[in-house]
Amino acid sequence: MSDQSPKIITTFQNRLEMDAAVRSLGETSGDWELRQRAQEIAQRYGDKVLPALLAALDTSNPQLRGGLGHLAKRLDKPVAISALSAAARNRALPDQARLTAVTILERFLEVTPDDAMYAGMAAPEQLALHSLREVLADTQSDPMVLVEYFRQLEAEPPDVQLTMARAARLLEDAQGVELLSMFVQGPTQPAALEALQTLGMIVDPAAAAALQGVTPSLPPELRRQAERALQKLRLRGVAVPALSTPPGEARCLASAINGEGQQMLWFFLPQAGESSGDVLEVLISQQQGIVAAVGRREVEADALPERQTPGALLQGGGDQPLLLEAGVDYGRRRLLAVLPRTWAAEQPTPLPYRLLGPQLWRWARPEPAAPLPETAAAGREDTVKLLQHPAMGAWFLQSRAIYARAEKVLTGSEAPTHEAFAQMIAQTLQEALDSGALSPAALHSSLAAMAEWFTLAGDAQHADLALAAAQTVEEEPASHPLLLLMSELGLRLALINLTRGLLPEMG
């Protein structure tokens, strides 16, 4: 063996390590982990990792493409720009590799592509079609890959998204239906309209089912167009699936609504004739609509929490919330109630909801909830009893102002008297009302929703207390017993946390 052999072997091993490290970017989970991994690779290898980065450009994995961009951003900028620009202009490389190089230059390194970078490539829609076919192939091994694909795609300019939506029209038969339903629910209206038009041209029951599935989640104008597209399919003789009642295997577990108007809904969506189904968890807000979602596909039913009788409460372990076995129609009613808030904020629904949510609407629309009593039996003063229930454990005030006030108490020379502390509680509540941090109208909505939640749980006493609170909370809120108690609990909790050296994260 020559003197150079050990050096050559070491260099080869290092290259293999760098290749493996770069490829591992495509195996990360979520944006935070992706950025962290890119940072670690850049710190470990520096600019020596560029050959491995360039070798990985020919990929259809959206997670890996994003990771390569984050990695390039952390290298020496002129060196990275030079290497990627050369790759983009290299006609010997596959179009996919060149396009990835262009994307990184444009999105991560702030370089405007020139014509030479596109010279010799196939037409944009053909390139887009190739990309769509690859991601569809990836769904065979990773059923949730479309979520990450669209997360990366929506970081692209609107014209790129429109090109991808147009390319979906070129897919064979109903192959692109799921992709198209994702585009329809997306934030780019031209792409959404293009996808809607395409779905209305696919003479296949799968396209009709997709239109039925997305329609309830669309804002009014787009919904009307989806309904017209569905009617066109009917007129062309497409068998539009009848909407039946949800099967008994479908489930919804629902947390209580917290003081900020948020609620977690957990759905199990069974697949016909199979023992497995999809799981969709959705965080909703009375004020903001659908806030966040996560999903899993092909989950075995026996891996889920044991089914309880409707109205039963499930106590989660650790910091898990109390959950109500609520029934899938309750969960769907809650979604329908908050969707207008999502549209008003001009925010798209979360990607996991766009992928799995259409399954919620393949069944007949839920019946309205039974109306609440017109008048509560409990009085305004009784409403403080509501906070004794474990489901109301998150009903307290929390803000930076409360922690600042608590800090003054702890650093003061004397403990406040009972009267002074009561005044402090009232001042804290008044400040929250004046600043808009606490909205009586929003609390009215949340308390009315809690009255329904307790009713489903078979707890008539707490349902009546919640109704009483909802009916009185907007009358002189600064002196409302329930709000004063929420203020007191928030202040006392802030004192305890500061004593323990804890400071919760707050927006």
Short mmCIF file of C-alpha atoms in Angstrom, two decimals:
data_model
loop_
_atom_site.label_atom_id
_atom_site.label_comp_id
_atom_site.label_asym_id
_atom_site.label_seq_id
_atom_site.Cartn_x
_atom_site.Cartn_y
_atom_site.Cartn_z
CA MET A 1 0.00 0.00 0.00
CA SER A 2 1.35 3.43 -0.94
CA ASP A 3 1.88 6.28 1.51
CA GLN A 4 -1.19 7.99 0.03
CA SER A 5 -3.55 5.05 0.68
CA PRO A 6 -4.54 5.89 4.30
CA LYS A 7 -5.16 9.49 3.29
CA ILE A 8 -7.31 8.41 0.34
CA ILE A 9 -9.29 6.03 2.55
CA THR A 10 -9.84 8.74 5.17
CA THR A 11 -10.99 11.20 2.53
CA PHE A 12 -13.37 8.59 1.10
CA GLN A 13 -14.81 7.85 4.55
CA ASN A 14 -15.31 11.55 5.23
CA ARG A 15 -17.14 11.92 1.93
CA LEU A 16 -19.41 8.99 2.80
CA GLU A 17 -20.12 10.58 6.19
CA MET A 18 -20.95 13.92 4.60
CA ASP A 19 -23.19 12.25 2.00
CA ALA A 20 -25.06 10.42 4.76
CA ALA A 21 -25.34 13.60 6.83
CA VAL A 22 -26.77 15.57 3.91
CA ARG A 23 -29.23 12.79 3.01
CA SER A 24 -30.38 12.70 6.64
CA LEU A 25 -31.93 16.13 6.11
CA GLY A 26 -34.71 14.37 4.24
CA GLU A 27 -35.47 12.21 7.28
CA THR A 28 -36.05 15.04 9.75
CA SER A 29 -39.44 15.70 11.30
CA GLY A 30 -40.69 19.26 11.08
CA ASP A 31 -39.13 22.59 10.22
CA TRP A 32 -37.35 23.15 13.55
CA GLU A 33 -35.54 19.79 13.40
CA LEU A 34 -34.67 20.44 9.74
CA ARG A 35 -33.05 23.81 10.51
CA GLN A 36 -31.24 22.39 13.53
CA ARG A 37 -29.82 19.50 11.52
CA ALA A 38 -28.65 21.84 8.74
CA GLN A 39 -26.93 24.00 11.35
CA GLU A 40 -25.14 20.97 12.85
CA ILE A 41 -23.90 19.80 9.43
CA ALA A 42 -22.65 23.28 8.51
CA GLN A 43 -20.82 23.65 11.82
CA ARG A 44 -19.21 20.22 11.53
CA TYR A 45 -18.10 20.23 7.91
CA GLY A 46 -18.19 23.84 6.73
CA ASP A 47 -17.71 24.42 2.99
CA LYS A 48 -16.25 20.93 2.58
CA VAL A 49 -19.83 19.66 2.52
CA LEU A 50 -20.60 21.43 -0.80
CA PRO A 51 -19.81 18.41 -3.05
CA ALA A 52 -22.23 16.30 -1.01
CA LEU A 53 -24.84 19.06 -1.23
CA LEU A 54 -24.45 19.25 -5.02
CA ALA A 55 -24.68 15.46 -5.33
CA ALA A 56 -28.03 15.53 -3.52
CA LEU A 57 -29.66 18.13 -5.79
CA ASP A 58 -31.41 15.54 -7.97
CA THR A 59 -34.18 14.80 -5.47
CA SER A 60 -37.96 14.97 -5.44
CA ASN A 61 -38.05 14.85 -1.62
CA PRO A 62 -39.42 18.25 -0.54
CA GLN A 63 -37.96 17.87 2.96
CA LEU A 64 -34.50 17.21 1.57
CA ARG A 65 -34.78 20.11 -0.90
CA GLY A 66 -35.65 22.47 1.93
CA GLY A 67 -32.81 21.07 4.03
CA LEU A 68 -30.30 21.65 1.23
CA GLY A 69 -31.44 25.27 1.10
CA HIS A 70 -31.01 25.76 4.84
CA LEU A 71 -27.59 24.13 4.64
CA ALA A 72 -26.46 26.31 1.72
CA LYS A 73 -27.58 29.40 3.64
CA ARG A 74 -25.20 28.50 6.46
CA LEU A 75 -22.11 28.10 4.23
CA ASP A 76 -19.84 30.81 2.85
CA LYS A 77 -22.31 32.72 0.67
CA PRO A 78 -20.10 33.58 -2.35
CA VAL A 79 -18.74 30.03 -2.48
CA ALA A 80 -22.23 28.49 -2.25
CA ILE A 81 -23.63 30.86 -4.89
CA SER A 82 -20.79 30.08 -7.28
CA ALA A 83 -21.18 26.30 -6.91
CA LEU A 84 -24.98 26.32 -7.21
CA SER A 85 -24.97 28.75 -10.15
CA ALA A 86 -22.59 26.41 -12.00
CA ALA A 87 -24.89 23.47 -11.25
CA ALA A 88 -27.94 25.40 -12.45
CA ARG A 89 -26.24 26.12 -15.81
CA ASN A 90 -24.81 22.61 -16.23
CA ARG A 91 -26.88 20.98 -19.01
CA ALA A 92 -25.28 17.63 -18.24
CA LEU A 93 -27.21 17.51 -14.95
CA PRO A 94 -30.81 16.27 -14.78
CA ASP A 95 -33.46 19.01 -14.94
CA GLN A 96 -34.54 18.18 -11.38
CA ALA A 97 -31.04 18.85 -10.02
CA ARG A 98 -30.80 22.13 -11.93
CA LEU A 99 -34.21 23.25 -10.71
CA THR A 100 -33.27 22.46 -7.12
CA ALA A 101 -30.14 24.56 -7.53
CA VAL A 102 -32.21 27.44 -8.94
CA THR A 103 -34.70 27.15 -6.08
CA ILE A 104 -31.95 27.30 -3.44
CA LEU A 105 -30.33 30.29 -5.13
CA GLU A 106 -33.63 32.17 -5.31
CA ARG A 107 -35.23 31.27 -1.99
CA PHE A 108 -32.28 30.93 0.34
CA LEU A 109 -29.41 32.92 -1.17
CA GLU A 110 -31.38 35.83 -2.69
CA VAL A 111 -30.01 35.34 -6.21
CA THR A 112 -32.27 36.13 -9.16
CA PRO A 113 -31.96 33.30 -11.74
CA ASP A 114 -30.79 34.25 -15.23
CA ASP A 115 -31.96 32.75 -18.52
CA ALA A 116 -28.87 30.56 -18.83
CA MET A 117 -29.96 28.64 -15.75
CA TYR A 118 -33.12 27.48 -17.54
CA ALA A 119 -31.56 26.93 -20.96
CA GLY A 120 -32.08 23.42 -22.30
CA MET A 121 -34.64 22.41 -19.68
CA ALA A 122 -37.98 20.86 -20.52
CA ALA A 123 -41.11 23.05 -20.54
CA PRO A 124 -42.11 24.20 -17.02
CA GLU A 125 -45.32 22.16 -16.93
CA GLN A 126 -43.46 19.00 -17.99
CA LEU A 127 -40.93 19.56 -15.21
CA ALA A 128 -43.78 20.16 -12.78
CA LEU A 129 -45.54 17.00 -13.99
CA HIS A 130 -42.38 15.00 -13.36
CA SER A 131 -42.20 16.43 -9.84
CA LEU A 132 -45.84 15.58 -9.14
CA ARG A 133 -45.41 12.01 -10.34
CA GLU A 134 -42.43 11.57 -8.06
CA VAL A 135 -44.24 12.87 -5.00
CA LEU A 136 -47.20 10.62 -5.76
CA ALA A 137 -44.81 7.69 -5.89
CA ASP A 138 -43.41 8.79 -2.51
CA THR A 139 -46.88 8.61 -0.96
CA GLN A 140 -46.69 4.83 -1.29
CA SER A 141 -44.01 4.70 1.40
CA ASP A 142 -44.94 7.88 3.31
CA PRO A 143 -48.69 8.58 3.23
CA MET A 144 -48.22 12.04 4.81
CA VAL A 145 -45.54 13.22 2.36
CA LEU A 146 -48.00 15.61 0.68
CA VAL A 147 -48.05 17.74 3.81
CA GLU A 148 -44.34 18.47 3.59
CA TYR A 149 -44.49 18.77 -0.20
CA PHE A 150 -47.10 21.54 0.01
CA ARG A 151 -45.32 23.21 2.92
CA GLN A 152 -42.29 23.61 0.68
CA LEU A 153 -44.37 24.47 -2.39
CA GLU A 154 -46.18 27.30 -0.62
CA ALA A 155 -42.86 28.99 0.05
CA GLU A 156 -42.52 29.31 -3.73
CA PRO A 157 -43.85 32.29 -5.72
CA PRO A 158 -47.55 32.12 -6.74
CA ASP A 159 -46.67 31.56 -10.41
CA VAL A 160 -44.75 28.40 -9.49
CA GLN A 161 -47.75 27.12 -7.51
CA LEU A 162 -50.02 27.85 -10.48
CA THR A 163 -47.67 25.94 -12.80
CA MET A 164 -47.82 22.93 -10.46
CA ALA A 165 -51.63 23.10 -10.32
CA ARG A 166 -51.78 23.21 -14.11
CA ALA A 167 -49.43 20.25 -14.35
CA ALA A 168 -51.78 18.21 -12.15
CA ARG A 169 -54.27 18.37 -15.02
CA LEU A 170 -51.85 16.24 -17.07
CA LEU A 171 -51.90 13.32 -14.62
CA GLU A 172 -53.72 10.24 -15.84
CA ASP A 173 -57.38 9.62 -14.91
CA ALA A 174 -58.05 10.36 -11.22
CA GLN A 175 -54.41 10.06 -10.19
CA GLY A 176 -54.14 13.72 -9.20
CA VAL A 177 -57.39 14.06 -7.25
CA GLU A 178 -55.79 14.27 -3.82
CA LEU A 179 -53.18 16.74 -5.06
CA LEU A 180 -55.89 18.88 -6.64
CA SER A 181 -57.96 18.94 -3.44
CA MET A 182 -54.87 20.25 -1.61
CA PHE A 183 -54.45 23.02 -4.19
CA VAL A 184 -58.14 23.94 -3.92
CA GLN A 185 -57.78 24.57 -0.18
CA GLY A 186 -54.49 26.47 -0.54
CA PRO A 187 -53.74 30.18 -0.10
CA THR A 188 -53.04 30.95 -3.79
CA GLN A 189 -56.37 31.71 -5.45
CA PRO A 190 -55.28 31.25 -9.10
CA ALA A 191 -53.95 27.78 -8.25
CA ALA A 192 -57.11 26.99 -6.26
CA LEU A 193 -59.36 28.03 -9.17
CA GLU A 194 -57.25 26.04 -11.63
CA ALA A 195 -57.52 22.95 -9.43
CA LEU A 196 -61.29 23.40 -9.03
CA GLN A 197 -61.73 23.62 -12.78
CA THR A 198 -59.64 20.49 -13.28
CA LEU A 199 -61.61 18.51 -10.69
CA GLY A 200 -64.79 19.49 -12.53
CA MET A 201 -63.36 17.94 -15.72
CA ILE A 202 -62.32 14.55 -14.29
CA VAL A 203 -65.13 12.16 -15.16
CA ASP A 204 -64.62 9.90 -12.17
CA PRO A 205 -66.46 9.40 -8.84
CA ALA A 206 -63.17 10.11 -7.02
CA ALA A 207 -63.24 13.70 -8.33
CA ALA A 208 -66.84 14.11 -7.19
CA ALA A 209 -65.96 12.76 -3.77
CA ALA A 210 -63.02 15.18 -3.56
CA LEU A 211 -65.29 18.14 -4.36
CA GLN A 212 -67.76 17.00 -1.71
CA GLY A 213 -64.91 16.68 0.77
CA VAL A 214 -63.39 20.13 0.28
CA THR A 215 -66.59 22.17 -0.14
CA PRO A 216 -67.46 22.77 3.56
CA SER A 217 -63.94 24.05 4.27
CA LEU A 218 -63.92 26.63 1.46
CA PRO A 219 -64.86 30.32 1.85
CA PRO A 220 -68.25 31.20 0.34
CA GLU A 221 -67.21 32.32 -3.17
CA LEU A 222 -64.90 29.36 -3.73
CA ARG A 223 -67.51 27.03 -2.23
CA ARG A 224 -70.08 28.17 -4.79
CA GLN A 225 -67.63 27.37 -7.57
CA ALA A 226 -66.95 23.94 -6.08
CA GLU A 227 -70.70 23.27 -5.99
CA ARG A 228 -70.97 24.29 -9.65
CA ALA A 229 -68.08 21.97 -10.55
CA LEU A 230 -69.83 19.12 -8.73
CA GLN A 231 -73.07 19.86 -10.58
CA LYS A 232 -71.20 19.71 -13.91
CA LEU A 233 -69.96 16.23 -13.03
CA ARG A 234 -73.51 15.15 -12.24
CA LEU A 235 -74.69 16.44 -15.61
CA ARG A 236 -71.91 14.45 -17.29
CA GLY A 237 -73.22 11.28 -15.69
CA VAL A 238 -70.63 10.88 -12.94
CA ALA A 239 -71.93 8.87 -10.01
CA VAL A 240 -71.72 11.34 -7.13
CA PRO A 241 -71.44 9.40 -3.86
CA ALA A 242 -74.48 9.68 -1.59
CA LEU A 243 -73.75 11.23 1.79
CA SER A 244 -74.61 8.68 4.48
CA THR A 245 -74.45 8.94 8.25
CA PRO A 246 -70.98 8.48 9.82
CA PRO A 247 -70.16 4.85 10.63
CA GLY A 248 -70.11 3.72 14.23
CA GLU A 249 -66.31 3.34 14.11
CA ALA A 250 -65.82 7.09 13.54
CA ARG A 251 -64.87 8.94 16.71
CA CYS A 252 -64.25 12.40 18.08
CA LEU A 253 -62.64 13.12 21.43
CA ALA A 254 -62.98 16.75 22.46
CA SER A 255 -61.14 18.72 25.10
CA ALA A 256 -62.92 21.43 27.05
CA ILE A 257 -62.78 24.97 25.67
CA ASN A 258 -60.18 26.95 27.62
CA GLY A 259 -60.39 30.55 28.78
CA GLU A 260 -58.75 31.73 25.56
CA GLY A 261 -61.41 30.01 23.46
CA GLN A 262 -59.23 27.13 22.26
CA GLN A 263 -60.24 23.48 21.98
CA MET A 264 -58.57 20.31 20.74
CA LEU A 265 -60.62 17.93 18.59
CA TRP A 266 -59.27 14.42 17.97
CA PHE A 267 -60.87 12.46 15.11
CA PHE A 268 -60.58 8.83 14.08
CA LEU A 269 -61.61 8.43 10.43
CA PRO A 270 -62.14 4.74 9.60
CA GLN A 271 -61.54 3.29 6.16
CA ALA A 272 -64.34 1.18 4.72
CA GLY A 273 -63.79 -2.53 5.20
CA GLU A 274 -60.51 -2.09 7.09
CA SER A 275 -59.47 -2.24 10.73
CA SER A 276 -57.38 0.90 10.39
CA GLY A 277 -58.08 4.54 9.71
CA ASP A 278 -56.61 8.01 9.79
CA VAL A 279 -56.18 10.18 12.87
CA LEU A 280 -56.60 13.95 12.65
CA GLU A 281 -56.04 16.29 15.60
CA VAL A 282 -57.24 19.86 15.15
CA LEU A 283 -56.73 22.87 17.41
CA ILE A 284 -59.56 25.35 16.98
CA SER A 285 -60.14 28.81 18.40
CA GLN A 286 -63.43 30.60 18.94
CA GLN A 287 -61.76 33.77 17.64
CA GLN A 288 -59.20 32.56 15.08
CA GLY A 289 -60.78 29.49 13.51
CA ILE A 290 -58.71 26.40 12.75
CA VAL A 291 -55.32 27.17 14.24
CA ALA A 292 -53.24 23.99 13.85
CA ALA A 293 -53.51 20.33 12.94
CA VAL A 294 -51.50 17.12 12.91
CA GLY A 295 -52.38 13.84 11.28
CA ARG A 296 -51.42 10.21 10.87
CA ARG A 297 -52.54 7.69 8.33
CA GLU A 298 -53.24 3.97 8.54
CA VAL A 299 -53.54 3.76 12.33
CA GLU A 300 -54.91 0.49 13.68
CA ALA A 301 -58.10 0.94 15.67
CA ASP A 302 -56.78 -1.20 18.54
CA ALA A 303 -53.88 1.24 18.97
CA LEU A 304 -56.29 4.02 19.95
CA PRO A 305 -57.68 4.90 23.39
CA GLU A 306 -60.41 2.43 24.28
CA ARG A 307 -63.80 3.56 23.03
CA GLN A 308 -66.09 4.83 25.77
CA THR A 309 -69.83 5.35 25.83
CA PRO A 310 -70.87 8.74 24.38
CA GLY A 311 -70.50 11.44 27.00
CA ALA A 312 -67.80 9.65 28.99
CA LEU A 313 -64.79 11.64 30.16
CA LEU A 314 -61.29 10.26 29.59
CA GLN A 315 -58.57 11.42 31.92
CA GLY A 316 -55.29 11.68 30.01
CA GLY A 317 -51.96 10.95 31.65
CA GLY A 318 -49.47 13.64 32.64
CA ASP A 319 -50.36 17.02 31.17
CA GLN A 320 -52.94 15.55 28.78
CA PRO A 321 -56.32 17.30 28.95
CA LEU A 322 -59.61 15.82 30.05
CA LEU A 323 -61.32 14.51 26.91
CA LEU A 324 -64.97 13.95 26.16
CA GLU A 325 -66.09 11.02 23.99
CA ALA A 326 -68.18 13.48 22.04
CA GLY A 327 -69.18 11.81 18.78
CA VAL A 328 -67.98 12.80 15.32
CA ASP A 329 -70.98 15.06 14.64
CA TYR A 330 -70.13 17.24 17.65
CA GLY A 331 -66.59 17.70 16.34
CA ARG A 332 -67.84 18.53 12.85
CA ARG A 333 -70.31 21.08 14.24
CA ARG A 334 -67.47 22.75 16.11
CA LEU A 335 -65.40 22.93 12.91
CA LEU A 336 -68.29 24.42 10.96
CA ALA A 337 -68.77 27.00 13.72
CA VAL A 338 -65.17 28.26 13.61
CA LEU A 339 -64.39 27.96 9.89
CA PRO A 340 -65.83 31.45 9.17
CA ARG A 341 -63.21 32.84 11.55
CA THR A 342 -60.50 31.19 9.46
CA TRP A 343 -61.86 32.76 6.29
CA ALA A 344 -62.23 36.18 7.95
CA ALA A 345 -58.55 36.06 8.91
CA GLU A 346 -57.71 35.11 5.29
CA GLN A 347 -55.65 32.23 6.62
CA PRO A 348 -55.53 28.86 4.85
CA THR A 349 -56.44 25.82 6.88
CA PRO A 350 -53.43 23.84 8.22
CA LEU A 351 -51.91 21.37 5.78
CA PRO A 352 -52.74 18.16 7.71
CA TYR A 353 -56.36 19.34 7.81
CA ARG A 354 -56.32 19.95 4.05
CA LEU A 355 -55.06 16.42 3.48
CA LEU A 356 -57.27 14.48 5.91
CA GLY A 357 -60.11 16.92 6.65
CA PRO A 358 -62.08 16.14 3.46
CA GLN A 359 -62.80 12.71 4.93
CA LEU A 360 -64.91 14.42 7.61
CA TRP A 361 -67.32 15.65 4.96
CA ARG A 362 -67.84 12.40 3.01
CA TRP A 363 -70.80 11.84 5.36
CA ALA A 364 -74.09 13.71 5.67
CA ARG A 365 -73.79 17.07 7.40
CA PRO A 366 -74.26 16.98 11.18
CA GLU A 367 -77.64 17.84 12.64
CA PRO A 368 -77.78 21.04 14.70
CA ALA A 369 -77.15 20.67 18.42
CA ALA A 370 -80.14 20.66 20.76
CA PRO A 371 -80.81 24.26 21.80
CA LEU A 372 -79.66 25.38 25.22
CA PRO A 373 -82.30 26.50 27.75
CA GLU A 374 -83.37 30.11 27.36
CA THR A 375 -82.60 30.93 30.98
CA ALA A 376 -80.19 29.34 33.43
CA ALA A 377 -81.37 28.26 36.87
CA ALA A 378 -78.10 29.36 38.49
CA GLY A 379 -77.42 33.00 39.23
CA ARG A 380 -74.48 35.28 38.52
CA GLU A 381 -72.99 34.73 41.98
CA ASP A 382 -73.14 30.95 41.55
CA THR A 383 -70.87 30.93 38.49
CA VAL A 384 -67.67 30.80 40.59
CA LYS A 385 -68.54 27.12 41.30
CA LEU A 386 -67.82 26.43 37.64
CA LEU A 387 -64.06 26.71 38.20
CA GLN A 388 -64.12 23.79 40.65
CA HIS A 389 -64.54 21.37 37.73
CA PRO A 390 -61.28 19.86 36.33
CA ALA A 391 -62.37 20.78 32.79
CA MET A 392 -62.14 24.46 33.78
CA GLY A 393 -58.57 24.18 35.03
CA ALA A 394 -57.22 26.51 32.30
CA TRP A 395 -59.69 29.32 33.06
CA PHE A 396 -57.47 31.95 34.65
CA LEU A 397 -55.86 35.16 33.48
CA GLN A 398 -52.27 35.05 32.29
CA SER A 399 -50.27 37.93 30.84
CA ARG A 400 -47.00 39.79 31.22
CA ALA A 401 -48.84 42.50 33.13
CA ILE A 402 -50.01 39.97 35.72
CA TYR A 403 -46.46 38.67 36.19
CA ALA A 404 -45.17 42.23 36.52
CA ARG A 405 -47.77 42.89 39.23
CA ALA A 406 -46.89 39.63 40.99
CA GLU A 407 -43.21 40.56 40.93
CA LYS A 408 -44.00 43.87 42.65
CA VAL A 409 -45.82 41.95 45.38
CA LEU A 410 -42.87 39.64 45.93
CA THR A 411 -40.30 42.43 45.98
CA GLY A 412 -42.38 44.74 48.19
CA SER A 413 -41.32 45.40 51.76
CA GLU A 414 -44.64 44.14 53.17
CA ALA A 415 -47.23 41.58 52.16
CA PRO A 416 -50.43 43.25 50.94
CA THR A 417 -53.43 43.27 53.24
CA HIS A 418 -56.55 41.33 52.32
CA GLU A 419 -58.20 44.55 51.17
CA ALA A 420 -55.16 45.61 49.14
CA PHE A 421 -54.96 42.19 47.49
CA ALA A 422 -58.67 42.31 46.60
CA GLN A 423 -58.10 45.73 45.03
CA MET A 424 -55.14 44.32 43.11
CA ILE A 425 -57.36 41.53 41.75
CA ALA A 426 -59.96 44.06 40.59
CA GLN A 427 -57.27 46.26 39.00
CA THR A 428 -55.81 43.25 37.20
CA LEU A 429 -59.21 42.36 35.77
CA GLN A 430 -59.93 45.96 34.73
CA GLU A 431 -56.56 46.23 32.95
CA ALA A 432 -57.27 43.00 31.05
CA LEU A 433 -60.65 44.34 29.98
CA ASP A 434 -59.30 47.76 29.00
CA SER A 435 -56.42 46.30 26.98
CA GLY A 436 -58.64 43.85 25.13
CA ALA A 437 -56.71 40.88 26.55
CA LEU A 438 -60.04 39.73 27.97
CA SER A 439 -63.13 40.04 25.77
CA PRO A 440 -66.55 39.53 27.42
CA ALA A 441 -68.08 38.78 24.00
CA ALA A 442 -65.47 36.06 23.35
CA LEU A 443 -66.01 34.66 26.85
CA HIS A 444 -69.77 34.56 26.21
CA SER A 445 -69.12 32.41 23.12
CA SER A 446 -66.69 30.10 24.93
CA LEU A 447 -68.96 29.66 27.96
CA ALA A 448 -71.94 28.84 25.74
CA ALA A 449 -69.76 26.22 24.01
CA MET A 450 -68.83 24.82 27.43
CA ALA A 451 -72.53 24.58 28.29
CA GLU A 452 -72.96 22.29 25.27
CA TRP A 453 -69.81 20.33 26.22
CA PHE A 454 -71.10 19.71 29.77
CA THR A 455 -74.53 18.79 28.39
CA LEU A 456 -72.97 16.10 26.20
CA ALA A 457 -71.06 14.87 29.25
CA GLY A 458 -74.38 14.45 31.07
CA ASP A 459 -73.40 17.06 33.67
CA ALA A 460 -76.52 19.19 33.98
CA GLN A 461 -75.25 21.14 36.99
CA HIS A 462 -72.10 22.46 35.31
CA ALA A 463 -73.92 22.95 32.01
CA ASP A 464 -76.33 25.26 33.84
CA LEU A 465 -73.47 27.12 35.56
CA ALA A 466 -71.72 27.63 32.21
CA LEU A 467 -74.96 28.89 30.69
CA ALA A 468 -75.47 31.28 33.60
CA ALA A 469 -71.95 32.60 33.13
CA ALA A 470 -72.49 33.01 29.37
CA GLN A 471 -75.73 34.92 29.94
CA THR A 472 -74.25 37.33 32.51
CA VAL A 473 -70.58 37.79 31.57
CA GLU A 474 -71.18 40.79 29.34
CA GLU A 475 -73.11 42.67 32.06
CA GLU A 476 -70.69 44.77 34.14
CA PRO A 477 -67.78 42.38 33.50
CA ALA A 478 -65.40 44.30 35.80
CA SER A 479 -67.43 43.13 38.80
CA HIS A 480 -68.43 39.68 37.54
CA PRO A 481 -67.65 37.06 40.22
CA LEU A 482 -66.35 34.51 37.70
CA LEU A 483 -63.97 37.00 36.06
CA LEU A 484 -62.75 38.26 39.43
CA LEU A 485 -61.98 34.68 40.43
CA MET A 486 -60.15 34.10 37.12
CA SER A 487 -58.13 37.22 37.87
CA GLU A 488 -57.35 36.02 41.39
CA LEU A 489 -56.31 32.57 40.19
CA GLY A 490 -54.05 34.10 37.55
CA LEU A 491 -52.38 36.40 40.07
CA ARG A 492 -51.89 33.65 42.66
CA LEU A 493 -50.47 31.29 40.04
CA ALA A 494 -48.05 34.01 38.88
CA LEU A 495 -46.88 34.45 42.49
CA ILE A 496 -46.31 30.70 42.86
CA ASN A 497 -44.44 30.44 39.56
CA LEU A 498 -42.18 33.40 40.31
CA THR A 499 -41.43 31.99 43.76
CA ARG A 500 -40.32 28.78 42.03
CA GLY A 501 -38.29 30.68 39.44
CA LEU A 502 -40.70 29.82 36.62
CA LEU A 503 -41.79 32.25 33.90
CA PRO A 504 -44.15 30.70 31.33
CA GLU A 505 -43.72 31.72 27.68
CA MET A 506 -46.25 34.32 26.64
CA GLY A 507 -46.88 36.05 23.33
#
